[in-house]
N, CA, C and O atoms as a MOPAC input file, in Angstrom:
PM7 MOZYME 1SCF
protein

 N     39.70700 1    39.46000 1   -18.08500 1
 C     41.09600 1    39.84100 1   -18.27500 1
 C     42.02100 1    38.66700 1   -17.98300 1
 O     43.06200 1    38.51200 1   -18.62300 1
 N     41.63500 1    37.84400 1   -17.01500 1
 C     42.46200 1    36.69900 1   -16.66000 1
 C     42.60500 1    35.71100 1   -17.80300 1
 O     43.68900 1    35.17800 1   -18.04000 1
 N     41.51300 1    35.46900 1   -18.51000 1
 C     41.54500 1    34.55400 1   -19.65000 1
 C     42.42700 1    35.11300 1   -20.75900 1
 O     43.21600 1    34.38900 1   -21.36600 1
 N     42.28400 1    36.39800 1   -21.01200 1
 C     43.10700 1    37.04400 1   -22.03900 1
 C     44.58100 1    36.94200 1   -21.68400 1
 O     45.40400 1    36.60200 1   -22.53400 1
 N     44.91500 1    37.23200 1   -20.44500 1
 C     46.31300 1    37.16400 1   -20.01800 1
 C     46.85300 1    35.74400 1   -20.16100 1
 O     47.99600 1    35.55400 1   -20.57700 1
 N     46.03300 1    34.73900 1   -19.81500 1
 C     46.45500 1    33.34600 1   -19.94400 1
 C     46.66800 1    32.98200 1   -21.41100 1
 O     47.62300 1    32.28200 1   -21.74700 1
 N     45.78500 1    33.45400 1   -22.27600 1
 C     45.92900 1    33.18000 1   -23.70800 1
 C     47.21300 1    33.79600 1   -24.25200 1
 O     47.94500 1    33.15800 1   -25.00800 1
 N     47.47800 1    35.03200 1   -23.86600 1
 C     48.68700 1    35.70200 1   -24.33900 1
 C     49.93500 1    35.02100 1   -23.80400 1
 O     50.93100 1    34.88700 1   -24.51500 1
 N     49.88000 1    34.59300 1   -22.55200 1
 C     51.02100 1    33.88900 1   -21.96300 1
 C     51.24200 1    32.54000 1   -22.64400 1
 O     52.36300 1    32.03400 1   -22.69700 1
 N     50.15700 1    31.96700 1   -23.16100 1
 C     50.24200 1    30.67400 1   -23.82700 1
 C     50.61400 1    30.75300 1   -25.29300 1
 O     50.65700 1    29.73400 1   -25.98100 1
 N     50.88500 1    31.96500 1   -25.77900 1
 C     51.34100 1    32.10900 1   -27.14700 1
 C     50.27100 1    32.46800 1   -28.16100 1
 O     50.42100 1    32.16100 1   -29.34400 1
 N     49.21200 1    33.10200 1   -27.73600 1
 C     48.11600 1    33.45300 1   -28.65100 1
 C     48.29100 1    34.84300 1   -29.25300 1
 O     47.30500 1    35.51000 1   -29.56700 1
 N     49.53700 1    35.28500 1   -29.41700 1
 C     49.78100 1    36.62400 1   -29.94800 1
 C     49.21600 1    36.81700 1   -31.35400 1
 O     48.88100 1    37.93800 1   -31.73800 1
 N     49.10800 1    35.74500 1   -32.11500 1
 C     48.57300 1    35.85000 1   -33.47800 1
 C     47.14800 1    36.38400 1   -33.47500 1
 O     46.72300 1    37.02700 1   -34.43500 1
 N     46.41300 1    36.12500 1   -32.41200 1
 C     45.03400 1    36.60000 1   -32.32100 1
 C     44.95500 1    38.12100 1   -32.23500 1
 O     43.89800 1    38.70000 1   -32.48300 1
 N     46.05900 1    38.77000 1   -31.88700 1
 C     46.06600 1    40.23100 1   -31.77000 1
 C     45.91000 1    40.92200 1   -33.11500 1
 O     45.50800 1    42.08400 1   -33.17600 1
 N     46.22300 1    40.21700 1   -34.18500 1
 C     46.13800 1    40.82100 1   -35.50900 1
 C     44.84700 1    40.46700 1   -36.24700 1
 O     44.67000 1    40.85100 1   -37.40300 1
 N     43.95600 1    39.74600 1   -35.59400 1
 C     42.68000 1    39.37200 1   -36.20200 1
 C     41.74000 1    40.57100 1   -36.15600 1
 O     41.60500 1    41.23800 1   -35.13000 1
 N     41.09200 1    40.82800 1   -37.29400 1
 C     40.13800 1    41.93300 1   -37.38100 1
 C     38.73800 1    41.38900 1   -37.63700 1
 O     38.57100 1    40.36400 1   -38.29800 1
 N     37.73100 1    42.08800 1   -37.10700 1
 C     36.35000 1    41.71400 1   -37.39400 1
 C     35.91900 1    42.34300 1   -38.71900 1
 O     36.75300 1    42.90100 1   -39.43200 1
 N     34.64300 1    42.26200 1   -39.05500 1
 C     34.16300 1    42.75900 1   -40.35300 1
 C     34.30800 1    44.27400 1   -40.49600 1
 O     34.28600 1    44.79200 1   -41.61300 1
 N     34.45600 1    44.99100 1   -39.37500 1
 C     34.63900 1    46.44100 1   -39.40100 1
 C     36.10600 1    46.84000 1   -39.32700 1
 O     36.44100 1    48.02400 1   -39.34500 1
 N     36.96900 1    45.84500 1   -39.24300 1
 C     38.39500 1    46.13000 1   -39.14100 1
 C     38.86800 1    46.36400 1   -37.71900 1
 O     40.00400 1    46.78400 1   -37.49900 1
 N     38.00700 1    46.09500 1   -36.76000 1
 C     38.38100 1    46.28900 1   -35.35500 1
 C     39.29600 1    45.15900 1   -34.89100 1
 O     39.05200 1    43.98200 1   -35.15900 1
 N     40.34400 1    45.54900 1   -34.19600 1
 C     41.24500 1    44.60300 1   -33.56000 1
 C     40.76000 1    44.35000 1   -32.13300 1
 O     39.86300 1    45.05000 1   -31.66400 1
 N     41.32600 1    43.37300 1   -31.43500 1
 C     40.94600 1    43.14500 1   -30.04400 1
 C     41.06500 1    44.41000 1   -29.17800 1
 O     40.26900 1    44.60000 1   -28.25900 1
 N     42.04700 1    45.27400 1   -29.46000 1
 C     42.19300 1    46.51100 1   -28.68700 1
 C     40.96600 1    47.40600 1   -28.83700 1
 O     40.51800 1    48.00800 1   -27.86100 1
 N     40.42300 1    47.50100 1   -30.04000 1
 C     39.21600 1    48.29800 1   -30.26700 1
 C     38.05200 1    47.75700 1   -29.43400 1
 O     37.30800 1    48.51600 1   -28.81200 1
 N     37.91400 1    46.44000 1   -29.43800 1
 C     36.81200 1    45.79600 1   -28.72200 1
 C     36.94500 1    46.01700 1   -27.22200 1
 O     35.95900 1    46.33000 1   -26.55400 1
 N     38.14500 1    45.86000 1   -26.69000 1
 C     38.37500 1    46.06000 1   -25.25700 1
 C     38.14200 1    47.51500 1   -24.85900 1
 O     37.54800 1    47.78800 1   -23.81600 1
 N     38.60700 1    48.44200 1   -25.68400 1
 C     38.41900 1    49.86600 1   -25.39600 1
 C     36.94800 1    50.24200 1   -25.45600 1
 O     36.46700 1    51.00200 1   -24.61500 1
 N     36.23500 1    49.72100 1   -26.43200 1
 C     34.81200 1    50.00100 1   -26.57800 1
 C     34.02500 1    49.51300 1   -25.36600 1
 O     33.06300 1    50.15300 1   -24.94200 1
 N     34.43900 1    48.38200 1   -24.81300 1
 C     33.76200 1    47.80600 1   -23.65400 1
 C     34.22900 1    48.41600 1   -22.33100 1
 O     33.61300 1    48.19100 1   -21.29000 1
 N     35.31300 1    49.18500 1   -22.37400 1
 C     35.81000 1    49.81800 1   -21.15200 1
 C     36.59700 1    48.87800 1   -20.25400 1
 O     36.70400 1    49.12600 1   -19.05300 1
 N     37.14500 1    47.81700 1   -20.80100 1
 C     37.89700 1    46.83200 1   -20.02000 1
 C     39.37100 1    47.22500 1   -19.94700 1
 O     40.18700 1    46.80100 1   -20.76500 1
 N     39.68800 1    48.04000 1   -18.95200 1
 C     41.04400 1    48.56500 1   -18.83900 1
 C     42.07200 1    47.46300 1   -18.64100 1
 O     43.16200 1    47.53900 1   -19.20900 1
 N     41.75900 1    46.44300 1   -17.85200 1
 C     42.73200 1    45.36600 1   -17.64000 1
 C     43.06500 1    44.67400 1   -18.95700 1
 O     44.21500 1    44.30700 1   -19.19400 1
 N     42.06700 1    44.49800 1   -19.80800 1
 C     42.30400 1    43.88500 1   -21.11700 1
 C     43.11900 1    44.82300 1   -21.99900 1
 O     44.03000 1    44.38400 1   -22.70200 1
 N     42.79600 1    46.10300 1   -21.96300 1
 C     43.55900 1    47.08700 1   -22.74000 1
 C     45.02600 1    47.05700 1   -22.30500 1
 O     45.92400 1    47.08400 1   -23.14700 1
 N     45.26600 1    47.00400 1   -21.00900 1
 C     46.63400 1    46.95100 1   -20.50000 1
 C     47.35100 1    45.69300 1   -20.97300 1
 O     48.50900 1    45.76000 1   -21.38600 1
 N     46.67600 1    44.54400 1   -20.91800 1
 C     47.28900 1    43.28500 1   -21.34200 1
 C     47.58300 1    43.30300 1   -22.84500 1
 O     48.63900 1    42.85100 1   -23.28600 1
 N     46.64300 1    43.82800 1   -23.61300 1
 C     46.85500 1    43.91700 1   -25.06200 1
 C     47.99700 1    44.87500 1   -25.39400 1
 O     48.79400 1    44.60800 1   -26.29300 1
 N     48.07200 1    45.97300 1   -24.67800 1
 C     49.14300 1    46.94200 1   -24.89800 1
 C     50.50500 1    46.32900 1   -24.57200 1
 O     51.48000 1    46.55900 1   -25.28800 1
 N     50.57100 1    45.55900 1   -23.50800 1
 C     51.83600 1    44.90800 1   -23.13700 1
 C     52.26700 1    43.90800 1   -24.21400 1
 O     53.45700 1    43.76400 1   -24.49300 1
 N     51.30200 1    43.22700 1   -24.80900 1
 C     51.61500 1    42.22400 1   -25.82300 1
 C     51.86300 1    42.82900 1   -27.20100 1
 O     52.63600 1    42.29400 1   -27.99600 1
 N     51.19800 1    43.95100 1   -27.47200 1
 C     51.30600 1    44.59100 1   -28.78500 1
 C     51.34300 1    46.10200 1   -28.60900 1
 O     50.30500 1    46.75500 1   -28.71200 1
 N     52.51200 1    46.66900 1   -28.34500 1
 C     52.63500 1    48.10000 1   -28.05300 1
 C     52.05400 1    49.03600 1   -29.11700 1
 O     51.64800 1    50.15200 1   -28.79300 1
 N     52.01000 1    48.60600 1   -30.36100 1
 C     51.46700 1    49.45500 1   -31.42400 1
 C     49.94600 1    49.43200 1   -31.49700 1
 O     49.35300 1    50.17200 1   -32.28300 1
 N     49.31000 1    48.59300 1   -30.68900 1
 C     47.86200 1    48.39200 1   -30.81700 1
 C     47.03400 1    49.62600 1   -30.46200 1
 O     45.90100 1    49.74800 1   -30.92700 1
 N     47.56000 1    50.53600 1   -29.65900 1
 C     46.79700 1    51.74500 1   -29.32700 1
 C     46.63100 1    52.66300 1   -30.53000 1
 O     45.68100 1    53.44300 1   -30.59400 1
 N     47.54100 1    52.57100 1   -31.47000 1
 C     47.49100 1    53.44000 1   -32.64600 1
 C     46.87800 1    52.75000 1   -33.86300 1
 O     46.77200 1    53.35700 1   -34.92900 1
 N     46.48000 1    51.50700 1   -33.71700 1
 C     45.96700 1    50.74900 1   -34.85900 1
 C     44.60100 1    51.26100 1   -35.30000 1
 O     43.68700 1    51.37400 1   -34.48300 1
 N     44.45700 1    51.57100 1   -36.58700 1
 C     43.16000 1    52.02400 1   -37.09200 1
 C     42.27900 1    50.85500 1   -37.52400 1
 O     42.78000 1    49.80300 1   -37.92300 1
 N     40.97100 1    51.04800 1   -37.44300 1
 C     40.06200 1    50.08100 1   -38.04200 1
 C     39.86200 1    50.48100 1   -39.50500 1
 O     40.58300 1    51.34400 1   -40.00500 1
 N     38.90600 1    49.87600 1   -40.19500 1
 C     38.71200 1    50.18600 1   -41.61500 1
 C     38.24600 1    51.61800 1   -41.86100 1
 O     38.36600 1    52.13200 1   -42.97300 1
 N     37.71000 1    52.26400 1   -40.81500 1
 C     37.26900 1    53.65900 1   -40.93500 1
 C     38.32500 1    54.63100 1   -40.42300 1
 O     38.05400 1    55.82100 1   -40.25900 1
 N     39.53500 1    54.11900 1   -40.16900 1
 C     40.64800 1    54.90700 1   -39.65400 1
 C     40.39200 1    55.41100 1   -38.23500 1
 O     40.90400 1    56.46000 1   -37.84100 1
 N     39.60300 1    54.66400 1   -37.47400 1
 C     39.27200 1    55.02100 1   -36.10000 1
 C     40.18000 1    54.26100 1   -35.14000 1
 O     40.34500 1    53.04600 1   -35.24700 1
 N     40.76300 1    55.00000 1   -34.20100 1
 C     41.68200 1    54.41300 1   -33.22100 1
 C     40.92200 1    53.94000 1   -31.98400 1
 O     39.81200 1    54.40400 1   -31.72100 1
 N     41.51500 1    53.01500 1   -31.22100 1
 C     40.86200 1    52.48900 1   -30.02300 1
 C     40.44400 1    53.55400 1   -29.00800 1
 O     39.41700 1    53.40000 1   -28.34700 1
 N     41.21800 1    54.62900 1   -28.87300 1
 C     40.86000 1    55.65600 1   -27.88700 1
 C     39.51000 1    56.30000 1   -28.22500 1
 O     38.77000 1    56.69800 1   -27.32500 1
 N     39.19300 1    56.40200 1   -29.51500 1
 C     37.89800 1    56.94700 1   -29.90800 1
 C     36.77900 1    56.01000 1   -29.47900 1
 O     35.72500 1    56.46300 1   -29.03300 1
 N     37.00000 1    54.72000 1   -29.61000 1
 C     35.99600 1    53.74400 1   -29.17000 1
 C     35.70100 1    53.92900 1   -27.67900 1
 O     34.54400 1    53.92800 1   -27.25900 1
 N     36.75300 1    54.08700 1   -26.89900 1
 C     36.57300 1    54.27800 1   -25.45100 1
 C     35.83400 1    55.57800 1   -25.16600 1
 O     34.94200 1    55.61200 1   -24.31900 1
 N     36.19700 1    56.64200 1   -25.86400 1
 C     35.55300 1    57.94300 1   -25.65300 1
 C     34.08900 1    57.89600 1   -26.06500 1
 O     33.21900 1    58.36500 1   -25.33100 1
 N     33.81700 1    57.33700 1   -27.22600 1
 C     32.44800 1    57.26500 1   -27.74200 1
 C     31.54100 1    56.47000 1   -26.80200 1
 O     30.34900 1    56.75700 1   -26.68100 1
 N     32.12100 1    55.47100 1   -26.14100 1
 C     31.34900 1    54.63100 1   -25.22600 1
 C     31.29300 1    55.19200 1   -23.81200 1
 O     30.68400 1    54.58500 1   -22.93100 1
 N     31.92400 1    56.35300 1   -23.58300 1
 C     31.81900 1    57.02000 1   -22.29400 1
 C     32.76800 1    56.53900 1   -21.21900 1
 O     32.49700 1    56.72500 1   -20.03200 1
 N     33.86300 1    55.93200 1   -21.60000 1
 C     34.82000 1    55.41100 1   -20.61600 1
 C     35.93200 1    56.44200 1   -20.39000 1
 O     37.06500 1    56.25900 1   -20.83400 1
 N     35.59100 1    57.51100 1   -19.70300 1
 C     36.48800 1    58.65200 1   -19.53400 1
 C     37.80600 1    58.29000 1   -18.85900 1
 O     38.86800 1    58.71700 1   -19.31000 1
 N     37.74900 1    57.51800 1   -17.79800 1
 C     38.99200 1    57.16200 1   -17.10000 1
 C     39.91000 1    56.35100 1   -18.00600 1
 O     41.12700 1    56.53100 1   -17.98800 1
 N     39.32600 1    55.46200 1   -18.79500 1
 C     40.12300 1    54.68500 1   -19.73300 1
 C     40.71700 1    55.59800 1   -20.80600 1
 O     41.87000 1    55.41900 1   -21.19900 1
 N     39.95000 1    56.56500 1   -21.27700 1
 C     40.45500 1    57.51900 1   -22.26900 1
 C     41.65200 1    58.27700 1   -21.69700 1
 O     42.66500 1    58.44200 1   -22.37700 1
 N     41.54100 1    58.72900 1   -20.47300 1
 C     42.64600 1    59.44700 1   -19.83200 1
 C     43.88600 1    58.54800 1   -19.73100 1
 O     45.00700 1    58.97900 1   -20.00300 1
 N     43.66000 1    57.30500 1   -19.33800 1
 C     44.76900 1    56.37400 1   -19.19800 1
 C     45.41600 1    56.11700 1   -20.55100 1
 O     46.64200 1    56.13400 1   -20.66400 1
 N     44.60400 1    55.87900 1   -21.57900 1
 C     45.12500 1    55.61200 1   -22.91500 1
 C     45.87400 1    56.82200 1   -23.44900 1
 O     46.92800 1    56.67500 1   -24.06800 1
 N     45.34800 1    58.00300 1   -23.21900 1
 C     45.98800 1    59.22600 1   -23.70400 1
 C     47.35800 1    59.41400 1   -23.07000 1
 O     48.28300 1    59.90400 1   -23.71800 1
 N     47.49000 1    59.02900 1   -21.81500 1
 C     48.76300 1    59.16200 1   -21.11500 1
 C     49.81900 1    58.18300 1   -21.63200 1
 O     51.01200 1    58.36700 1   -21.38600 1
 N     49.38900 1    57.16200 1   -22.33600 1
 C     50.34100 1    56.16600 1   -22.87000 1
 C     50.89400 1    56.66900 1   -24.16500 1
 O     51.71300 1    55.99500 1   -24.79000 1

């Protein structure tokens, strides 16, 4: 999370819009891995990122739920 925060502070916001071959954004990847600190940092930098769909129209909260990160799902849902 520290590296991500440093990158964002250094002006790496353009990386937030990069998608992988499945259309996943960094928020999807962080949610899938259960990295709440990264999810928080990404949300602060890109408030719309929680609602961003991948190519299958799947939102980051589903990634967190599917991977079993219940506390993160609760936190994301409250946002």
